[in-house]
PDB file of N, CA, C and O in Angstrom:
ATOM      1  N   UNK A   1     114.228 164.857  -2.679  1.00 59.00           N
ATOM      2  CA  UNK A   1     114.275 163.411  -2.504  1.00 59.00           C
ATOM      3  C   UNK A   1     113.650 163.055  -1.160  1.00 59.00           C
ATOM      4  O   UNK A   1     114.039 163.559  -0.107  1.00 59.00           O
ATOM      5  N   UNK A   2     112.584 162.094  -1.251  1.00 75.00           N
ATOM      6  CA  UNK A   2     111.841 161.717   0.158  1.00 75.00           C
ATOM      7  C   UNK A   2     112.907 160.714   1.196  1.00 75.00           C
ATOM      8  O   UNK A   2     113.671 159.826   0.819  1.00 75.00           O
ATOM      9  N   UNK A   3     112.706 161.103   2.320  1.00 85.00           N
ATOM     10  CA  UNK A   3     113.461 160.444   3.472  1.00 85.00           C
ATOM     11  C   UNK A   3     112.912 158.635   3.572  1.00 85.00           C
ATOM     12  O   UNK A   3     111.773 158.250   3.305  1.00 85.00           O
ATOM     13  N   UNK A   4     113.981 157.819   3.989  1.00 90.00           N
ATOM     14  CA  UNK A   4     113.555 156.667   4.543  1.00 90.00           C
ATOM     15  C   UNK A   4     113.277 156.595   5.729  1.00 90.00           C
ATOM     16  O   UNK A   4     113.932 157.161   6.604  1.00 90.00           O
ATOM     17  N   UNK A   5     112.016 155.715   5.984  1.00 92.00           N
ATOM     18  CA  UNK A   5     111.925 155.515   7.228  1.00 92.00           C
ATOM     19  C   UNK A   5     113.024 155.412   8.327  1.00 92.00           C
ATOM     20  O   UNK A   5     113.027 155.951   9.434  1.00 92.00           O
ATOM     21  N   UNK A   6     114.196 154.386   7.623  1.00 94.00           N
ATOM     22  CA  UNK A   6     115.072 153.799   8.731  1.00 94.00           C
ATOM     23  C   UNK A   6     116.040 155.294   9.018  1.00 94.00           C
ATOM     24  O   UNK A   6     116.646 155.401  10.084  1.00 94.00           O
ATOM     25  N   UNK A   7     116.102 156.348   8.014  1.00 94.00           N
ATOM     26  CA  UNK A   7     116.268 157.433   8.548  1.00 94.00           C
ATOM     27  C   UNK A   7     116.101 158.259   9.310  1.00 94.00           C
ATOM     28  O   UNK A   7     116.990 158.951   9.806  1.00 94.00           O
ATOM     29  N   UNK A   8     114.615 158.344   9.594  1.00 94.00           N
ATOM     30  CA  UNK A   8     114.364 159.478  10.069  1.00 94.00           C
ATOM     31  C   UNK A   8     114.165 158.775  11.830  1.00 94.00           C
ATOM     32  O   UNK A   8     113.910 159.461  12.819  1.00 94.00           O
ATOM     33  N   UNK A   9     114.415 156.914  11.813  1.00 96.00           N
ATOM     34  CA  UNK A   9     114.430 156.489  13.020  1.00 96.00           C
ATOM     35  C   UNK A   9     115.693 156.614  13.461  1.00 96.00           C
ATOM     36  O   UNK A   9     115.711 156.780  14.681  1.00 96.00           O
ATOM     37  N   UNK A  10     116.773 156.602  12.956  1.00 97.00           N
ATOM     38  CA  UNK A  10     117.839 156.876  12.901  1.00 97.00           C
ATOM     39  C   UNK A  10     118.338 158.331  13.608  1.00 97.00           C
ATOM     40  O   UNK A  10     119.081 158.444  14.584  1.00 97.00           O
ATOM     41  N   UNK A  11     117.844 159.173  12.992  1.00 96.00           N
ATOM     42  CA  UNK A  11     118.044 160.530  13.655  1.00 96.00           C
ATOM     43  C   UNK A  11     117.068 160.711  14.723  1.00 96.00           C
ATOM     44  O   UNK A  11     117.480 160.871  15.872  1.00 96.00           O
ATOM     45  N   UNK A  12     116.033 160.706  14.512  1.00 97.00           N
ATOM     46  CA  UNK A  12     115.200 160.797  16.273  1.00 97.00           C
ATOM     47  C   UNK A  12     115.953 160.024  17.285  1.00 97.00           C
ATOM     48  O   UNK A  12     116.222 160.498  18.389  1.00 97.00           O
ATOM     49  N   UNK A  13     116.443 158.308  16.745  1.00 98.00           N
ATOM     50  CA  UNK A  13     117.688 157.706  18.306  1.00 98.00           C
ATOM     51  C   UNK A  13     118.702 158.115  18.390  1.00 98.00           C
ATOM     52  O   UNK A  13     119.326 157.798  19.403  1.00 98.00           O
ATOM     53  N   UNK A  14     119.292 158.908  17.500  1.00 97.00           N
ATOM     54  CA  UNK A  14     120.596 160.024  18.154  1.00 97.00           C
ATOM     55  C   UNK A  14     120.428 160.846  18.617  1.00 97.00           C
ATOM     56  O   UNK A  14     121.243 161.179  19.478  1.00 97.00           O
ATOM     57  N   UNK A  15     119.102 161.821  18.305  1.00 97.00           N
ATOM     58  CA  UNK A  15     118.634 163.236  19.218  1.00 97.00           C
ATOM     59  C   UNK A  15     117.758 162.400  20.713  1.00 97.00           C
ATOM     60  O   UNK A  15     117.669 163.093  21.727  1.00 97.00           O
ATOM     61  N   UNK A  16     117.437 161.620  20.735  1.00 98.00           N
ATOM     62  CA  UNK A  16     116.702 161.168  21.688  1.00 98.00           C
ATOM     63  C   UNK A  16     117.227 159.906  22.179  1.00 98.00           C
ATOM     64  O   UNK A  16     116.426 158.973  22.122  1.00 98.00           O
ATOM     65  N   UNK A  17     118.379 159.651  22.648  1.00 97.00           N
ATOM     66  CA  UNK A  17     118.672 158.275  23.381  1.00 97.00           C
ATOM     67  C   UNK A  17     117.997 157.785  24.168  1.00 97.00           C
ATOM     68  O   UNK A  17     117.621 158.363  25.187  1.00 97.00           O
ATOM     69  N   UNK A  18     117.685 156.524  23.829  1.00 97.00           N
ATOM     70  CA  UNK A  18     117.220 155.434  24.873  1.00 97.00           C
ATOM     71  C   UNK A  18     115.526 155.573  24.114  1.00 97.00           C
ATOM     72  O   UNK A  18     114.703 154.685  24.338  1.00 97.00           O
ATOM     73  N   UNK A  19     115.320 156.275  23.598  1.00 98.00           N
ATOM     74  CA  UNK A  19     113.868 156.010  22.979  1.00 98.00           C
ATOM     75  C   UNK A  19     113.392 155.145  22.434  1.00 98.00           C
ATOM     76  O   UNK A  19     114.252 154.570  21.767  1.00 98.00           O
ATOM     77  N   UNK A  20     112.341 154.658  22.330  1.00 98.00           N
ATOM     78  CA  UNK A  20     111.457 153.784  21.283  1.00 98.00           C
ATOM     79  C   UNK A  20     110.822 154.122  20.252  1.00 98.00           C
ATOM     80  O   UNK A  20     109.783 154.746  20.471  1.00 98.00           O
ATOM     81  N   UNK A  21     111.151 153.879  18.956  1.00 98.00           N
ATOM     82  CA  UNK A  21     110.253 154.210  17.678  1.00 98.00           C
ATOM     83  C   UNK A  21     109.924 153.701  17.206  1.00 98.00           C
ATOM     84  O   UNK A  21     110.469 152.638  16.908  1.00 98.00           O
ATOM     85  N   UNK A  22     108.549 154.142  16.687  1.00 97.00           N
ATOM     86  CA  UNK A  22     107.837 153.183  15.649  1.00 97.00           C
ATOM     87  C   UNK A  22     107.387 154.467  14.076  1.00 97.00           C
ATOM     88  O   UNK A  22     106.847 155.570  13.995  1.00 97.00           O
ATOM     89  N   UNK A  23     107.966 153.531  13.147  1.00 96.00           N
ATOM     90  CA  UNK A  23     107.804 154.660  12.033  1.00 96.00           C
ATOM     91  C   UNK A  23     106.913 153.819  10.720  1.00 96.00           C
ATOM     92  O   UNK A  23     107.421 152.922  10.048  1.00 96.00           O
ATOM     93  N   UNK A  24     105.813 154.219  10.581  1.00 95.00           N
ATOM     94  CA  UNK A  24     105.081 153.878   9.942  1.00 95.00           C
ATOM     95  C   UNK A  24     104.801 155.064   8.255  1.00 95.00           C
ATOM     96  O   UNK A  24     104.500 156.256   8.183  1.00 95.00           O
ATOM     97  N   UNK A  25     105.077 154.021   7.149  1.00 91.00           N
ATOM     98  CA  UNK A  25     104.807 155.050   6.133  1.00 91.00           C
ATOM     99  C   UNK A  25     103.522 154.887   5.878  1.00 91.00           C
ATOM    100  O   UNK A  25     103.095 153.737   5.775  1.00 91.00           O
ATOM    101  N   UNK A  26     102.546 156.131   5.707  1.00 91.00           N
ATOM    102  CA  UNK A  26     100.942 156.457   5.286  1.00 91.00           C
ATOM    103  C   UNK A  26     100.669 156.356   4.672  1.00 91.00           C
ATOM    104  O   UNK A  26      99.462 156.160   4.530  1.00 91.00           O
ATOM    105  N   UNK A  27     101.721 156.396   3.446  1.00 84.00           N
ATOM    106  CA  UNK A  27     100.961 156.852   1.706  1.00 84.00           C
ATOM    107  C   UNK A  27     101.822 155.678   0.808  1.00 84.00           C
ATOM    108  O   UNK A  27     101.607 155.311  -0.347  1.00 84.00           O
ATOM    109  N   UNK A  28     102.792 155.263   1.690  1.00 82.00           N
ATOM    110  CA  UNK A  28     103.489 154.319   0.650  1.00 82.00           C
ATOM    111  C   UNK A  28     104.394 154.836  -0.389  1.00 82.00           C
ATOM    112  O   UNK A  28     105.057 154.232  -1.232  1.00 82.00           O
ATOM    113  N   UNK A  29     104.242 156.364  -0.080  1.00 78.00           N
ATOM    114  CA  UNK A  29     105.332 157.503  -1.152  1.00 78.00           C
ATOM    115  C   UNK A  29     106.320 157.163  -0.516  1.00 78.00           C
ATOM    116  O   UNK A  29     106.981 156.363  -1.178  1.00 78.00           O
ATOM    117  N   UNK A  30     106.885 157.442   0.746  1.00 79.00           N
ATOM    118  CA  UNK A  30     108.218 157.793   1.212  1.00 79.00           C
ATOM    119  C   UNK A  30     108.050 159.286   1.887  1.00 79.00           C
ATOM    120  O   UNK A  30     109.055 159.800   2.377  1.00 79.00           O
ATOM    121  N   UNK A  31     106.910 159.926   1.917  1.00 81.00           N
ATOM    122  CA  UNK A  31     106.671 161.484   2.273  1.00 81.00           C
ATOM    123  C   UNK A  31     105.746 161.711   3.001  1.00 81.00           C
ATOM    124  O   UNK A  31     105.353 162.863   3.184  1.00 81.00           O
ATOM    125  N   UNK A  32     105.180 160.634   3.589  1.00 87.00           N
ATOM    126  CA  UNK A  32     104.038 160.978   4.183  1.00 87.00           C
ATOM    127  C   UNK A  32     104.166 159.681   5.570  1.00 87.00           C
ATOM    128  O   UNK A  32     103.945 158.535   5.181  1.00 87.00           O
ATOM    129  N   UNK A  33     104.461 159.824   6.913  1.00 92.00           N
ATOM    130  CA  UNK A  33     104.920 159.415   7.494  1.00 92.00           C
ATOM    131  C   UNK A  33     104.119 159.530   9.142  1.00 92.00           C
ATOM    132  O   UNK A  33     103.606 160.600   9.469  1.00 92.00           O
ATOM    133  N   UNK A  34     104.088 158.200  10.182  1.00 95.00           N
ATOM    134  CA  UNK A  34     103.688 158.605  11.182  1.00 95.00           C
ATOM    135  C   UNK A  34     104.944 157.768  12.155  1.00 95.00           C
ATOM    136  O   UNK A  34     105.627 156.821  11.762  1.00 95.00           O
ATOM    137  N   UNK A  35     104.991 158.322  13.293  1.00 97.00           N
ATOM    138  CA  UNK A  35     105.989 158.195  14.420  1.00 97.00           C
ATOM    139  C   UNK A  35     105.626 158.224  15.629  1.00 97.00           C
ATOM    140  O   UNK A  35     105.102 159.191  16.181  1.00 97.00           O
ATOM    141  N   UNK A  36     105.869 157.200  16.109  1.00 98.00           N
ATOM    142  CA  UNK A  36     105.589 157.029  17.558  1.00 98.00           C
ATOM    143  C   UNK A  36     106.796 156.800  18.657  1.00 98.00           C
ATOM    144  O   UNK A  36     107.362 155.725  18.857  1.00 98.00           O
ATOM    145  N   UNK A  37     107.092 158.180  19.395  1.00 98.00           N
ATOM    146  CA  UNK A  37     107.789 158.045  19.489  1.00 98.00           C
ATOM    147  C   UNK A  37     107.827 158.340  21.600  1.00 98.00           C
ATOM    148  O   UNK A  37     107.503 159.376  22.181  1.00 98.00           O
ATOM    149  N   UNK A  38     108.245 157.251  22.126  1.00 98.00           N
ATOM    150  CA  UNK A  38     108.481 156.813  23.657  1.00 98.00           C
ATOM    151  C   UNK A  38     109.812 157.171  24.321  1.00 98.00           C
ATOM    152  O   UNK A  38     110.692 156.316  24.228  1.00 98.00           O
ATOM    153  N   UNK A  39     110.147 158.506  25.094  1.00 98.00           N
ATOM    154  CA  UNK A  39     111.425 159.025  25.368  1.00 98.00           C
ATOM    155  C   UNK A  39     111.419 159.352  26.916  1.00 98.00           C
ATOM    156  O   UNK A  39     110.506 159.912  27.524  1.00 98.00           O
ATOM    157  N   UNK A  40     112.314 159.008  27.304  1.00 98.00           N
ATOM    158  CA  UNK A  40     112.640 159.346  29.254  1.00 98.00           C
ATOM    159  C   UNK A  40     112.955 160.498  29.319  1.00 98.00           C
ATOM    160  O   UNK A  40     113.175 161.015  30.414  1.00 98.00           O
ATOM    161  N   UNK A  41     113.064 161.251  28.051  1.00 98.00           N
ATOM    162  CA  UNK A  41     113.246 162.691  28.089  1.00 98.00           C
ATOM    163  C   UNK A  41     112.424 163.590  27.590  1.00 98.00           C
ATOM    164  O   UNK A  41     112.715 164.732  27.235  1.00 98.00           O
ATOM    165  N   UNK A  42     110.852 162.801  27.550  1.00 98.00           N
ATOM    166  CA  UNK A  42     109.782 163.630  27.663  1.00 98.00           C
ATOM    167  C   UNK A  42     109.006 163.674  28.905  1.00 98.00           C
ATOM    168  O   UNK A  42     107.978 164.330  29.071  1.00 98.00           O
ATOM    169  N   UNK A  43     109.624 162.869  29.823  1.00 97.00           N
ATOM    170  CA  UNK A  43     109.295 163.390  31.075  1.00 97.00           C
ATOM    171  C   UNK A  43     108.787 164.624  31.541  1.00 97.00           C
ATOM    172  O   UNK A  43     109.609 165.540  31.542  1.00 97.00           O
ATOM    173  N   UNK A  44     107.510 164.920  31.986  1.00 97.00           N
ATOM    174  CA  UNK A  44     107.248 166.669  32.509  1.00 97.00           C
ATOM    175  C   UNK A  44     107.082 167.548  31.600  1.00 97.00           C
ATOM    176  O   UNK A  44     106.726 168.657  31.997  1.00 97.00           O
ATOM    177  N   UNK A  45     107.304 167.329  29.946  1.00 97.00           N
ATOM    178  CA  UNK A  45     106.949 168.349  29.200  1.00 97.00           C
ATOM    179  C   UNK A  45     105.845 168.290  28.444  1.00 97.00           C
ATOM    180  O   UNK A  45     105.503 167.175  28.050  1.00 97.00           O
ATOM    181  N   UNK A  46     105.069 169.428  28.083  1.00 97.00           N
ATOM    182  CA  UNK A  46     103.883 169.150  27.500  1.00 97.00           C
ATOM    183  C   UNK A  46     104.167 168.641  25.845  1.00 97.00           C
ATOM    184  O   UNK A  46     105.285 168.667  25.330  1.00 97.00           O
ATOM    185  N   UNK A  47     103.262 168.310  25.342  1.00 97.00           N
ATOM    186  CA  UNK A  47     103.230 167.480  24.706  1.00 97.00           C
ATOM    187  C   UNK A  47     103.963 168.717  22.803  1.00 97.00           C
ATOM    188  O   UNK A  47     104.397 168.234  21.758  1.00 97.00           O
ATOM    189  N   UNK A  48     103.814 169.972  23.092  1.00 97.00           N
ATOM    190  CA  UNK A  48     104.251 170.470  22.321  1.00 97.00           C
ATOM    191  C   UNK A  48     105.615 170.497  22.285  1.00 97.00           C
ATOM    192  O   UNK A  48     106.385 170.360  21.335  1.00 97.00           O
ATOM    193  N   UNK A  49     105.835 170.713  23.576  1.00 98.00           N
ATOM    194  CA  UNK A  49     107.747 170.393  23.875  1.00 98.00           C
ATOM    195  C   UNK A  49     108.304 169.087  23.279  1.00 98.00           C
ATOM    196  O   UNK A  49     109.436 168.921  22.824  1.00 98.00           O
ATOM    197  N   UNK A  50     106.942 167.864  23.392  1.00 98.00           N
ATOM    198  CA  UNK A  50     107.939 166.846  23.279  1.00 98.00           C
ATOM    199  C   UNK A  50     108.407 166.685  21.510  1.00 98.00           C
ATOM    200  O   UNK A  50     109.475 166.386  20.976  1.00 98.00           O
ATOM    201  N   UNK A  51     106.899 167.081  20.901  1.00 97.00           N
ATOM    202  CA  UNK A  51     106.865 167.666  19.321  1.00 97.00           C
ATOM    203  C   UNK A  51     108.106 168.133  18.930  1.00 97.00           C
ATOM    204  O   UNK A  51     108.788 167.554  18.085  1.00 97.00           O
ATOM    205  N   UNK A  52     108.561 169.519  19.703  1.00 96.00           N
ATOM    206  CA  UNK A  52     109.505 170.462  19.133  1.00 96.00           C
ATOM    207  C   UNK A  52     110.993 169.363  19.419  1.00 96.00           C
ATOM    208  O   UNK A  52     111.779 169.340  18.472  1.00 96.00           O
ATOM    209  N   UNK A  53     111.219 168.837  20.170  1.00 97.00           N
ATOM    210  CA  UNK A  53     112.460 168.142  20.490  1.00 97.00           C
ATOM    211  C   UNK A  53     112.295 166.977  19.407  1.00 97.00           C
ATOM    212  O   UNK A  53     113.210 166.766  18.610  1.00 97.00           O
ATOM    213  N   UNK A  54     111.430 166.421  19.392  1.00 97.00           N
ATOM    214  CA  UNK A  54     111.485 165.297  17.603  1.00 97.00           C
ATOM    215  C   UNK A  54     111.987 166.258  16.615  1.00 97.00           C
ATOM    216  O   UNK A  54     112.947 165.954  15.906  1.00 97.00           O
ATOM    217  N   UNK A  55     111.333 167.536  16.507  1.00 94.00           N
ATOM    218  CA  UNK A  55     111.609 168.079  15.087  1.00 94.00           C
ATOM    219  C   UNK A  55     113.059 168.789  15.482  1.00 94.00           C
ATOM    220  O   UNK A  55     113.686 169.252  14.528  1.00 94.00           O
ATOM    221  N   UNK A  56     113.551 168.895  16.590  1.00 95.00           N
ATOM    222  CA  UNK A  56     115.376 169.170  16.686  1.00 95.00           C
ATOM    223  C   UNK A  56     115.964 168.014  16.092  1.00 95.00           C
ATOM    224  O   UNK A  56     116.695 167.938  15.105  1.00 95.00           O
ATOM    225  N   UNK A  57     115.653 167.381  16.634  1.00 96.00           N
ATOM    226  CA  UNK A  57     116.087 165.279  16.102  1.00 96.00           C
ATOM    227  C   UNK A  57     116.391 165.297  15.087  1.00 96.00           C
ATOM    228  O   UNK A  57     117.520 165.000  14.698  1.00 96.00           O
ATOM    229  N   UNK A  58     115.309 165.710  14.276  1.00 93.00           N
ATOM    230  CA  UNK A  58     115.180 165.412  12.556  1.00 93.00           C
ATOM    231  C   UNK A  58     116.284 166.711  11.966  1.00 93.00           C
ATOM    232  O   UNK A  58     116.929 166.469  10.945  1.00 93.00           O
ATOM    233  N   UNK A  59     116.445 168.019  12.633  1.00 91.00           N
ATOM    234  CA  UNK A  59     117.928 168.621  12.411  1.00 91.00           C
ATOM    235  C   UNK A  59     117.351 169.739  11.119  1.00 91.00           C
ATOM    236  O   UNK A  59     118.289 170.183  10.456  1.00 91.00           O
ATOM    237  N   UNK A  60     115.970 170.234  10.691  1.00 84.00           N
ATOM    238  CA  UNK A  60     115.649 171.358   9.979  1.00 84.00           C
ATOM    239  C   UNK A  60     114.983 170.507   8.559  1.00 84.00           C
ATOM    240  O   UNK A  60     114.572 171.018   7.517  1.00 84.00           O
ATOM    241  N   UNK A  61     115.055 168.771   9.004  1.00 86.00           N
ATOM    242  CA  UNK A  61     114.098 168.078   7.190  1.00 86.00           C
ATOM    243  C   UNK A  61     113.100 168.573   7.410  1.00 86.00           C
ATOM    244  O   UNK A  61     113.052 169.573   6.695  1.00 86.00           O
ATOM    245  N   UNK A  62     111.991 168.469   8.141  1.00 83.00           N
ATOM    246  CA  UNK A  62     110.796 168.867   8.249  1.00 83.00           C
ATOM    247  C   UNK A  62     110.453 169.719   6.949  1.00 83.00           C
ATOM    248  O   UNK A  62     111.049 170.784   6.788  1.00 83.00           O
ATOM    249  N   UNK A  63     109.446 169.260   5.947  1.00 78.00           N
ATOM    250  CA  UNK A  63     109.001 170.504   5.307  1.00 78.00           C
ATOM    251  C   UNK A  63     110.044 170.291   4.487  1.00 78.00           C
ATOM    252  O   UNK A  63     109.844 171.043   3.533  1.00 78.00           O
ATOM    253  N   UNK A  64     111.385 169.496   4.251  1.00 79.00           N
ATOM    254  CA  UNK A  64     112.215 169.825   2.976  1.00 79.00           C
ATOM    255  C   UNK A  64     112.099 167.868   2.647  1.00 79.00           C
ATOM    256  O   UNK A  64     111.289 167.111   2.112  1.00 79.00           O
ATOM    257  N   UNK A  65     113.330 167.754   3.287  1.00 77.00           N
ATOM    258  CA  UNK A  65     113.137 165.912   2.649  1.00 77.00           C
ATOM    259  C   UNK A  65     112.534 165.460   3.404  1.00 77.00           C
ATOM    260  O   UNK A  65     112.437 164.248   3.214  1.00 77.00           O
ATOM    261  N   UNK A  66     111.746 165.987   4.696  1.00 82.00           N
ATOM    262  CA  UNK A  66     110.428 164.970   5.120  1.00 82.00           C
ATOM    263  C   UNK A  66     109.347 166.500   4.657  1.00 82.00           C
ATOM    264  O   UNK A  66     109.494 167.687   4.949  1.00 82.00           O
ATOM    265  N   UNK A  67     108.493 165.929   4.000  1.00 80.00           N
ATOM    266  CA  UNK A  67     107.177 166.052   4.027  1.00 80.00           C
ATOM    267  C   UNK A  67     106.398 166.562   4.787  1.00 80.00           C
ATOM    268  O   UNK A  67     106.109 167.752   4.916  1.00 80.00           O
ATOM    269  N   UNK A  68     105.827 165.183   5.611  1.00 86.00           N
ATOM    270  CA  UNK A  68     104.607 165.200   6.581  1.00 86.00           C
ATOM    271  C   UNK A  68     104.770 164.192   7.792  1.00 86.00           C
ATOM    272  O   UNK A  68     104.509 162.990   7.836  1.00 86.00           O
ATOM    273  N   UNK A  69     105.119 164.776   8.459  1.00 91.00           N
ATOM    274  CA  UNK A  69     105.074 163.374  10.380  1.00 91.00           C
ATOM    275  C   UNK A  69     103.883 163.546  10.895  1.00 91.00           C
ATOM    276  O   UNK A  69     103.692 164.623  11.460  1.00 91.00           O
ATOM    277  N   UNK A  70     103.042 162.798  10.859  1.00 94.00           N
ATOM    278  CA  UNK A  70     102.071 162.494  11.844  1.00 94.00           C
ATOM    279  C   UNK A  70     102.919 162.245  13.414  1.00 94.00           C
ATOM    280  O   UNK A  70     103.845 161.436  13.352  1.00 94.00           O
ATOM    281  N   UNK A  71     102.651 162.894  14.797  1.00 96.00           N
ATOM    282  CA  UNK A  71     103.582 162.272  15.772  1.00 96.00           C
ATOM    283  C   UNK A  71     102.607 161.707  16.841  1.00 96.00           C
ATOM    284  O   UNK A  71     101.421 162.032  16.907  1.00 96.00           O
ATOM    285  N   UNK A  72     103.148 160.939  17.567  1.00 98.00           N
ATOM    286  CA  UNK A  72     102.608 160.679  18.856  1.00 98.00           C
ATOM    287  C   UNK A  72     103.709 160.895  19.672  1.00 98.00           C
ATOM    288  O   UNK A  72     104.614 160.361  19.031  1.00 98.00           O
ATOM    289  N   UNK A  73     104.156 161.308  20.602  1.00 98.00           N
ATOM    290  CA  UNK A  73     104.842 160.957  22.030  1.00 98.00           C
ATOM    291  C   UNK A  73     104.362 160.600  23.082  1.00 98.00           C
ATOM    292  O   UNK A  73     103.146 160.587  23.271  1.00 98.00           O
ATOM    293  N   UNK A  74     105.330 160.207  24.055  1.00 97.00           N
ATOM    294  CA  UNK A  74     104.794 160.421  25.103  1.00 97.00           C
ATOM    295  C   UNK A  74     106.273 159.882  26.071  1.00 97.00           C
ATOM    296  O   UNK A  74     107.362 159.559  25.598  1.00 97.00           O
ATOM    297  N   UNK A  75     105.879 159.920  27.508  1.00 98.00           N
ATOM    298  CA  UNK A  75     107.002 159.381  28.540  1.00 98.00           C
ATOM    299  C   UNK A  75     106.746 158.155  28.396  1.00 98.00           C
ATOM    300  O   UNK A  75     105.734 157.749  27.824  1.00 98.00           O
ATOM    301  N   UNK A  76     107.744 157.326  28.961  1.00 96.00           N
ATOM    302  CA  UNK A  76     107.405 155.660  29.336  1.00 96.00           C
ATOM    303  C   UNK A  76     106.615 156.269  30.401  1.00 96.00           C
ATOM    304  O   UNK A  76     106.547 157.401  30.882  1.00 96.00           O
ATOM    305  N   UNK A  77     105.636 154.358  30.764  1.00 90.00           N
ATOM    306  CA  UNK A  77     104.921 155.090  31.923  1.00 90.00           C
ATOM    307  C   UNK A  77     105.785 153.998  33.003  1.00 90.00           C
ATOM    308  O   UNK A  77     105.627 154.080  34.221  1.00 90.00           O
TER     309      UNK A  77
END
């Protein structure tokens, strides 16, 4: 079963407090998904770190009830 958006914004603002998201669906399925996602706790890490800490967020969907995330991060500036 494909994830909802307001889900998967849902779990990235509990793994990531105080963040900003923007969750855009690609395909209009429900499975194919992009995220933009603005955290004070990507401060100083490269940009793969900030990747791997979204996909802690999401808690092991990746690849099962999500699909596909397109991501962006980054720090506030």
């Amino acid at each position: 079963m494909a994830m909802q958006a307001q889900e998967i914004e849902r779990l990235i603002a509990e793994g990531l407090p105080g963040a900003t998201i923007e969750i855009r669906d690609l395909a209009g399925d429900g499975d194919h998904y992009a995220a933009k996602v603005i955290a004070p706790q990507f401060a100083g890490k490269t940009r793969v770190a900030q990747h791997k800490m979204v996909y802690d967020a999401l808690g092991g969907r990746m690849g099962g009830a999500l699909h596909a995330l397109q991501l962006t991060t980054q720090a506030p500036t």
